[in-house]
Coordinates of C-alpha atoms in Angstrom, one line a residue:
M1 CA -102.2 3.3 52.1
D2 CA -100.1 4.5 49.0
K3 CA -97.3 6.7 49.3
F4 CA -96.3 9.7 46.7
Y5 CA -92.9 9.8 46.4
C6 CA -92.1 13.6 45.6
Y7 CA -88.3 14.6 44.0
S8 CA -89.4 18.0 43.1
T9 CA -88.8 21.0 45.6
T10 CA -90.8 23.4 43.9
L11 CA -93.8 20.7 44.2
M12 CA -92.8 20.1 47.7
Y13 CA -93.5 23.8 48.5
F14 CA -96.2 24.1 46.3
L15 CA -98.0 21.0 48.6
K16 CA -96.8 22.2 51.4
A17 CA -98.3 25.8 50.9
S18 CA -101.2 24.3 50.4
G19 CA -101.4 22.8 53.9
V20 CA -100.3 19.2 52.9
R21 CA -97.5 17.6 54.8
Y22 CA -95.5 15.3 54.4
I23 CA -94.8 12.3 56.1
Y24 CA -90.6 11.8 56.2
T25 CA -87.6 13.0 54.0
A26 CA -84.9 10.9 53.0
I27 CA -82.4 10.8 50.8
H28 CA -82.9 7.9 47.4
H29 CA -80.5 5.5 47.7
R30 CA -79.4 5.6 44.0
T31 CA -79.1 9.1 43.1
G32 CA -78.4 11.2 46.3
N33 CA -81.2 13.2 46.2
R34 CA -83.5 14.6 48.5
M35 CA -87.1 13.6 48.2
W36 CA -90.1 14.0 50.3
V37 CA -93.0 11.6 50.8
F38 CA -96.7 12.2 51.7
D39 CA -99.8 10.3 51.7
R40 CA -101.5 9.7 48.8
N41 CA -105.2 11.2 49.1
D42 CA -107.6 12.8 47.4
K43 CA -106.6 16.5 48.5
L44 CA -103.2 15.3 47.1
R45 CA -104.6 13.9 44.0
T46 CA -106.1 17.7 43.5
L47 CA -103.4 19.2 44.0
L48 CA -101.3 17.4 41.8
D49 CA -103.8 18.1 38.9
E50 CA -103.6 21.9 39.9
Y51 CA -99.6 21.9 39.5
D52 CA -99.5 20.1 36.5
E53 CA -102.4 22.5 34.9
R54 CA -100.2 25.8 36.3
K55 CA -97.2 24.2 34.8
A56 CA -98.2 23.6 31.6
K57 CA -99.9 27.1 31.4
A58 CA -96.6 28.6 32.5
L59 CA -94.3 26.3 29.6
S60 CA -96.7 27.7 26.9

């Protein structure tokens, strides 16, 4: 199954609040930043689209 690597704390909290749990968390080897890894599935895709729409509305 495909993985989605999330580097945004805000996005991670949005996904978590929407009922999607990450598989594991790790530290990116180059940047040293934390990342969260999710299984890529239909629910995640829908939530990512919703997040993008909300973000675009907030910026306009």
